[in-house]
């Protein structure tokens, strides 16, 4: 221990310096420690340090750890704050992008027709536009404040060939009606059925049907002719719905953009009835009849190319060439044209109608696959088929009935007239949902979300009256159909909040497959090769349980024979 308790002790007149380490000798005494720091010229400096007591060491250690932890926490807090800000910016940006996508989806659903006309004026001949044209059209119709370059990539609108096919793009967007527990589904069927039944039920001859649409008898249907017809006929369509029908015609590959018209046979095929309609009450959907229609339809269309060629050859002789014949032969319109020609072939009397005898004679010329059918078709069977095809009950078959029964409906097609018209109705209700809700609140002051059916109808009629004819969500007939098919709760009331919340815009491009309704499949028939003509009740499908009407699908069962 240094005598002076310092960290060093000089001896021999300063010629020797002893350095000590700091120690507290277990707390009994203590001395400093020392170090010598030499400079380059060998001069030196002695520095001392001390060894504190254990209590002081513990206190200093605690203070040092606390100070270190404080610095660490401050650094960590700043880091976490920066991370949170970055995450918030990313989340906010993602949320904003999703809100933009939802807004765009809603706007496209509401302005689909305007957007289509803008695209059509840019690429009427090809059905496609460039990415620059797509951005320009969207900016003109939907607004210039959206990031269209980003949205073009985000929405995956450009195909591999570098073009945007605007019909496919627009068909992605629709307002869907998804009521809980599958309520009110009958309304969709009833709402669309009226559009076509007014023409079919008129029971016109083939010549009258052609003259109804082709008023100047040039073999084609123009915009003007179609618009005049729809305006004159009471088909239960609002003006926006009429414009949709016109848009669908121009979207057809058979449309001649240069001439502004479409071949009348192809037009009627496109205008065909694509819904399950109500037949006579004394007829019921029986399995053998469905299979017979399916097999007969396949046999009729077995030589569809040859039958269509005969029609086009007659058109060429009459000077109505229209689009290139080779293009026509590759188009889906060949089926409709073939049926048009076959109807004329079967019409023995030339009066534009098929008598039951004409129908039976024509079908007996065909080669029916009786193995697939499951039994041998007799004349009695064929007369029963003729009665089923004759939905008007006139004891004869008009062309539209024939077309409806045997036109093969493309099961992959999502842009049929019925789908588009139904989409417009859903879009109109969604667009005016707030106005409809406010009108319903007048009959529901306690905001229970329920009104009786008559008040529900009055509210919808009031909204239609207030809005202009071009903006009215529904026609009065569609309102009546809705009220008549609404499912009521246990109290006999309409739960309107539930109904209004069932409409939502979607982009089907981002939907997972397998969620769409699929057409019901029919049985392959008995194994013993025999079939009775007795009409028995068929088991209803899931979609038919809610309906009290007897329904019979004449065309959907043919979808697999395309």
mmCIF file with all atom_site columns, C-alpha atoms in Angstrom, residues 320-427:
data_model
loop_
_atom_site.group_PDB
_atom_site.id
_atom_site.type_symbol
_atom_site.label_atom_id
_atom_site.label_alt_id
_atom_site.label_comp_id
_atom_site.label_asym_id
_atom_site.label_entity_id
_atom_site.label_seq_id
_atom_site.pdbx_PDB_ins_code
_atom_site.Cartn_x
_atom_site.Cartn_y
_atom_site.Cartn_z
_atom_site.occupancy
_atom_site.B_iso_or_equiv
_atom_site.pdbx_formal_charge
_atom_site.auth_seq_id
_atom_site.auth_comp_id
_atom_site.auth_asym_id
_atom_site.auth_atom_id
_atom_site.pdbx_PDB_model_num
ATOM 1   C CA . UNK A 1 320 ? -76.673  -8.634  -99.389 1.00 0.00 ? 320 UNK A CA 1
ATOM 2   C CA . UNK A 1 321 ? -73.130  -9.820  -98.813 1.00 0.00 ? 321 UNK A CA 1
ATOM 3   C CA . UNK A 1 322 ? -72.329  -8.008  -95.573 1.00 0.00 ? 322 UNK A CA 1
ATOM 4   C CA . UNK A 1 323 ? -69.118  -9.175  -93.858 1.00 0.00 ? 323 UNK A CA 1
ATOM 5   C CA . UNK A 1 324 ? -66.778  -11.642 -95.516 1.00 0.00 ? 324 UNK A CA 1
ATOM 6   C CA . UNK A 1 325 ? -68.354  -15.090 -95.829 1.00 0.00 ? 325 UNK A CA 1
ATOM 7   C CA . UNK A 1 326 ? -65.299  -16.906 -94.505 1.00 0.00 ? 326 UNK A CA 1
ATOM 8   C CA . UNK A 1 327 ? -65.402  -14.759 -91.396 1.00 0.00 ? 327 UNK A CA 1
ATOM 9   C CA . UNK A 1 328 ? -69.065  -15.575 -90.947 1.00 0.00 ? 328 UNK A CA 1
ATOM 10  C CA . UNK A 1 329 ? -68.421  -19.305 -91.186 1.00 0.00 ? 329 UNK A CA 1
ATOM 11  C CA . UNK A 1 330 ? -66.038  -19.089 -88.288 1.00 0.00 ? 330 UNK A CA 1
ATOM 12  C CA . UNK A 1 331 ? -68.423  -17.061 -86.143 1.00 0.00 ? 331 UNK A CA 1
ATOM 13  C CA . UNK A 1 332 ? -70.885  -18.362 -83.572 1.00 0.00 ? 332 UNK A CA 1
ATOM 14  C CA . UNK A 1 333 ? -73.698  -16.875 -85.670 1.00 0.00 ? 333 UNK A CA 1
ATOM 15  C CA . UNK A 1 334 ? -73.530  -19.951 -87.930 1.00 0.00 ? 334 UNK A CA 1
ATOM 16  C CA . UNK A 1 335 ? -75.751  -21.834 -85.468 1.00 0.00 ? 335 UNK A CA 1
ATOM 17  C CA . UNK A 1 336 ? -78.486  -19.210 -85.588 1.00 0.00 ? 336 UNK A CA 1
ATOM 18  C CA . UNK A 1 337 ? -78.288  -18.972 -89.385 1.00 0.00 ? 337 UNK A CA 1
ATOM 19  C CA . UNK A 1 338 ? -78.439  -22.770 -89.690 1.00 0.00 ? 338 UNK A CA 1
ATOM 20  C CA . UNK A 1 339 ? -81.608  -22.873 -87.580 1.00 0.00 ? 339 UNK A CA 1
ATOM 21  C CA . UNK A 1 340 ? -83.075  -20.096 -89.733 1.00 0.00 ? 340 UNK A CA 1
ATOM 22  C CA . UNK A 1 341 ? -82.423  -22.155 -92.867 1.00 0.00 ? 341 UNK A CA 1
ATOM 23  C CA . UNK A 1 342 ? -83.671  -25.399 -91.286 1.00 0.00 ? 342 UNK A CA 1
ATOM 24  C CA . UNK A 1 343 ? -86.925  -23.703 -90.267 1.00 0.00 ? 343 UNK A CA 1
ATOM 25  C CA . UNK A 1 344 ? -87.482  -22.677 -93.882 1.00 0.00 ? 344 UNK A CA 1
ATOM 26  C CA . UNK A 1 345 ? -86.635  -26.217 -95.018 1.00 0.00 ? 345 UNK A CA 1
ATOM 27  C CA . UNK A 1 346 ? -89.200  -27.757 -92.658 1.00 0.00 ? 346 UNK A CA 1
ATOM 28  C CA . UNK A 1 347 ? -91.925  -25.239 -93.569 1.00 0.00 ? 347 UNK A CA 1
ATOM 29  C CA . UNK A 1 348 ? -93.672  -27.377 -96.193 1.00 0.00 ? 348 UNK A CA 1
ATOM 30  C CA . UNK A 1 349 ? -96.648  -25.036 -96.607 1.00 0.00 ? 349 UNK A CA 1
ATOM 31  C CA . UNK A 1 350 ? -94.529  -21.902 -96.973 1.00 0.00 ? 350 UNK A CA 1
ATOM 32  C CA . UNK A 1 351 ? -96.771  -19.919 -94.611 1.00 0.00 ? 351 UNK A CA 1
ATOM 33  C CA . UNK A 1 352 ? -93.950  -19.105 -92.184 1.00 0.00 ? 352 UNK A CA 1
ATOM 34  C CA . UNK A 1 353 ? -95.187  -21.503 -89.485 1.00 0.00 ? 353 UNK A CA 1
ATOM 35  C CA . UNK A 1 354 ? -94.383  -25.123 -88.739 1.00 0.00 ? 354 UNK A CA 1
ATOM 36  C CA . UNK A 1 355 ? -97.430  -27.262 -88.229 1.00 0.00 ? 355 UNK A CA 1
ATOM 37  C CA . UNK A 1 356 ? -96.962  -30.134 -85.825 1.00 0.00 ? 356 UNK A CA 1
ATOM 38  C CA . UNK A 1 357 ? -96.939  -32.417 -88.886 1.00 0.00 ? 357 UNK A CA 1
ATOM 39  C CA . UNK A 1 358 ? -94.233  -30.280 -90.556 1.00 0.00 ? 358 UNK A CA 1
ATOM 40  C CA . UNK A 1 359 ? -92.152  -30.467 -87.404 1.00 0.00 ? 359 UNK A CA 1
ATOM 41  C CA . UNK A 1 360 ? -92.529  -34.228 -86.994 1.00 0.00 ? 360 UNK A CA 1
ATOM 42  C CA . UNK A 1 361 ? -91.763  -34.852 -90.685 1.00 0.00 ? 361 UNK A CA 1
ATOM 43  C CA . UNK A 1 362 ? -88.644  -32.686 -90.551 1.00 0.00 ? 362 UNK A CA 1
ATOM 44  C CA . UNK A 1 363 ? -87.316  -34.300 -87.368 1.00 0.00 ? 363 UNK A CA 1
ATOM 45  C CA . UNK A 1 364 ? -87.913  -37.823 -88.720 1.00 0.00 ? 364 UNK A CA 1
ATOM 46  C CA . UNK A 1 365 ? -85.470  -37.039 -91.534 1.00 0.00 ? 365 UNK A CA 1
ATOM 47  C CA . UNK A 1 366 ? -82.696  -36.534 -88.983 1.00 0.00 ? 366 UNK A CA 1
ATOM 48  C CA . UNK A 1 367 ? -80.396  -39.153 -87.528 1.00 0.00 ? 367 UNK A CA 1
ATOM 49  C CA . UNK A 1 368 ? -81.178  -39.145 -83.810 1.00 0.00 ? 368 UNK A CA 1
ATOM 50  C CA . UNK A 1 369 ? -78.684  -40.798 -81.465 1.00 0.00 ? 369 UNK A CA 1
ATOM 51  C CA . UNK A 1 370 ? -81.150  -43.118 -79.718 1.00 0.00 ? 370 UNK A CA 1
ATOM 52  C CA . UNK A 1 371 ? -78.352  -44.673 -77.648 1.00 0.00 ? 371 UNK A CA 1
ATOM 53  C CA . UNK A 1 372 ? -77.677  -41.302 -76.051 1.00 0.00 ? 372 UNK A CA 1
ATOM 54  C CA . UNK A 1 373 ? -81.405  -40.596 -75.843 1.00 0.00 ? 373 UNK A CA 1
ATOM 55  C CA . UNK A 1 374 ? -82.084  -43.880 -74.082 1.00 0.00 ? 374 UNK A CA 1
ATOM 56  C CA . UNK A 1 375 ? -85.225  -44.841 -76.019 1.00 0.00 ? 375 UNK A CA 1
ATOM 57  C CA . UNK A 1 376 ? -86.666  -44.892 -79.539 1.00 0.00 ? 376 UNK A CA 1
ATOM 58  C CA . UNK A 1 377 ? -88.478  -41.720 -80.635 1.00 0.00 ? 377 UNK A CA 1
ATOM 59  C CA . UNK A 1 378 ? -91.957  -42.440 -81.942 1.00 0.00 ? 378 UNK A CA 1
ATOM 60  C CA . UNK A 1 379 ? -94.398  -40.093 -83.685 1.00 0.00 ? 379 UNK A CA 1
ATOM 61  C CA . UNK A 1 380 ? -96.225  -39.770 -80.385 1.00 0.00 ? 380 UNK A CA 1
ATOM 62  C CA . UNK A 1 381 ? -93.021  -38.608 -78.705 1.00 0.00 ? 381 UNK A CA 1
ATOM 63  C CA . UNK A 1 382 ? -92.373  -36.079 -81.480 1.00 0.00 ? 382 UNK A CA 1
ATOM 64  C CA . UNK A 1 383 ? -95.870  -34.614 -81.243 1.00 0.00 ? 383 UNK A CA 1
ATOM 65  C CA . UNK A 1 384 ? -95.309  -34.167 -77.494 1.00 0.00 ? 384 UNK A CA 1
ATOM 66  C CA . UNK A 1 385 ? -92.030  -32.381 -78.285 1.00 0.00 ? 385 UNK A CA 1
ATOM 67  C CA . UNK A 1 386 ? -93.855  -30.134 -80.759 1.00 0.00 ? 386 UNK A CA 1
ATOM 68  C CA . UNK A 1 387 ? -96.390  -29.208 -78.074 1.00 0.00 ? 387 UNK A CA 1
ATOM 69  C CA . UNK A 1 388 ? -93.560  -28.304 -75.692 1.00 0.00 ? 388 UNK A CA 1
ATOM 70  C CA . UNK A 1 389 ? -91.851  -26.135 -78.318 1.00 0.00 ? 389 UNK A CA 1
ATOM 71  C CA . UNK A 1 390 ? -95.168  -24.377 -79.052 1.00 0.00 ? 390 UNK A CA 1
ATOM 72  C CA . UNK A 1 391 ? -95.077  -22.189 -75.941 1.00 0.00 ? 391 UNK A CA 1
ATOM 73  C CA . UNK A 1 392 ? -97.904  -19.934 -77.175 1.00 0.00 ? 392 UNK A CA 1
ATOM 74  C CA . UNK A 1 393 ? -100.268 -22.895 -77.481 1.00 0.00 ? 393 UNK A CA 1
ATOM 75  C CA . UNK A 1 394 ? -101.304 -21.914 -81.021 1.00 0.00 ? 394 UNK A CA 1
ATOM 76  C CA . UNK A 1 395 ? -101.005 -25.484 -82.365 1.00 0.00 ? 395 UNK A CA 1
ATOM 77  C CA . UNK A 1 396 ? -98.203  -24.311 -84.643 1.00 0.00 ? 396 UNK A CA 1
ATOM 78  C CA . UNK A 1 397 ? -94.558  -23.334 -84.126 1.00 0.00 ? 397 UNK A CA 1
ATOM 79  C CA . UNK A 1 398 ? -93.313  -19.873 -85.021 1.00 0.00 ? 398 UNK A CA 1
ATOM 80  C CA . UNK A 1 399 ? -89.680  -19.144 -85.777 1.00 0.00 ? 399 UNK A CA 1
ATOM 81  C CA . UNK A 1 400 ? -88.816  -17.598 -82.412 1.00 0.00 ? 400 UNK A CA 1
ATOM 82  C CA . UNK A 1 401 ? -90.210  -20.644 -80.602 1.00 0.00 ? 401 UNK A CA 1
ATOM 83  C CA . UNK A 1 402 ? -88.114  -22.887 -82.849 1.00 0.00 ? 402 UNK A CA 1
ATOM 84  C CA . UNK A 1 403 ? -85.044  -20.733 -82.263 1.00 0.00 ? 403 UNK A CA 1
ATOM 85  C CA . UNK A 1 404 ? -85.581  -20.728 -78.511 1.00 0.00 ? 404 UNK A CA 1
ATOM 86  C CA . UNK A 1 405 ? -85.942  -24.498 -78.332 1.00 0.00 ? 405 UNK A CA 1
ATOM 87  C CA . UNK A 1 406 ? -82.913  -25.515 -80.370 1.00 0.00 ? 406 UNK A CA 1
ATOM 88  C CA . UNK A 1 407 ? -80.414  -22.665 -80.332 1.00 0.00 ? 407 UNK A CA 1
ATOM 89  C CA . UNK A 1 408 ? -77.345  -23.961 -78.529 1.00 0.00 ? 408 UNK A CA 1
ATOM 90  C CA . UNK A 1 409 ? -76.549  -21.475 -75.784 1.00 0.00 ? 409 UNK A CA 1
ATOM 91  C CA . UNK A 1 410 ? -72.844  -21.007 -75.142 1.00 0.00 ? 410 UNK A CA 1
ATOM 92  C CA . UNK A 1 411 ? -72.437  -21.970 -71.490 1.00 0.00 ? 411 UNK A CA 1
ATOM 93  C CA . UNK A 1 412 ? -69.229  -19.899 -71.280 1.00 0.00 ? 412 UNK A CA 1
ATOM 94  C CA . UNK A 1 413 ? -70.873  -16.703 -72.497 1.00 0.00 ? 413 UNK A CA 1
ATOM 95  C CA . UNK A 1 414 ? -71.300  -14.073 -69.807 1.00 0.00 ? 414 UNK A CA 1
ATOM 96  C CA . UNK A 1 415 ? -72.521  -11.195 -71.962 1.00 0.00 ? 415 UNK A CA 1
ATOM 97  C CA . UNK A 1 416 ? -75.913  -12.415 -73.149 1.00 0.00 ? 416 UNK A CA 1
ATOM 98  C CA . UNK A 1 417 ? -78.732  -9.921  -73.479 1.00 0.00 ? 417 UNK A CA 1
ATOM 99  C CA . UNK A 1 418 ? -80.413  -11.224 -70.342 1.00 0.00 ? 418 UNK A CA 1
ATOM 100 C CA . UNK A 1 419 ? -77.194  -10.892 -68.313 1.00 0.00 ? 419 UNK A CA 1
ATOM 101 C CA . UNK A 1 420 ? -76.545  -7.373  -69.577 1.00 0.00 ? 420 UNK A CA 1
ATOM 102 C CA . UNK A 1 421 ? -80.102  -6.194  -68.988 1.00 0.00 ? 421 UNK A CA 1
ATOM 103 C CA . UNK A 1 422 ? -80.104  -7.713  -65.532 1.00 0.00 ? 422 UNK A CA 1
ATOM 104 C CA . UNK A 1 423 ? -76.783  -6.004  -64.854 1.00 0.00 ? 423 UNK A CA 1
ATOM 105 C CA . UNK A 1 424 ? -78.270  -2.639  -65.875 1.00 0.00 ? 424 UNK A CA 1
ATOM 106 C CA . UNK A 1 425 ? -81.194  -3.131  -63.497 1.00 0.00 ? 425 UNK A CA 1
ATOM 107 C CA . UNK A 1 426 ? -78.836  -3.988  -60.622 1.00 0.00 ? 426 UNK A CA 1
ATOM 108 C CA . UNK A 1 427 ? -76.603  -1.023  -61.485 1.00 0.00 ? 427 UNK A CA 1
#
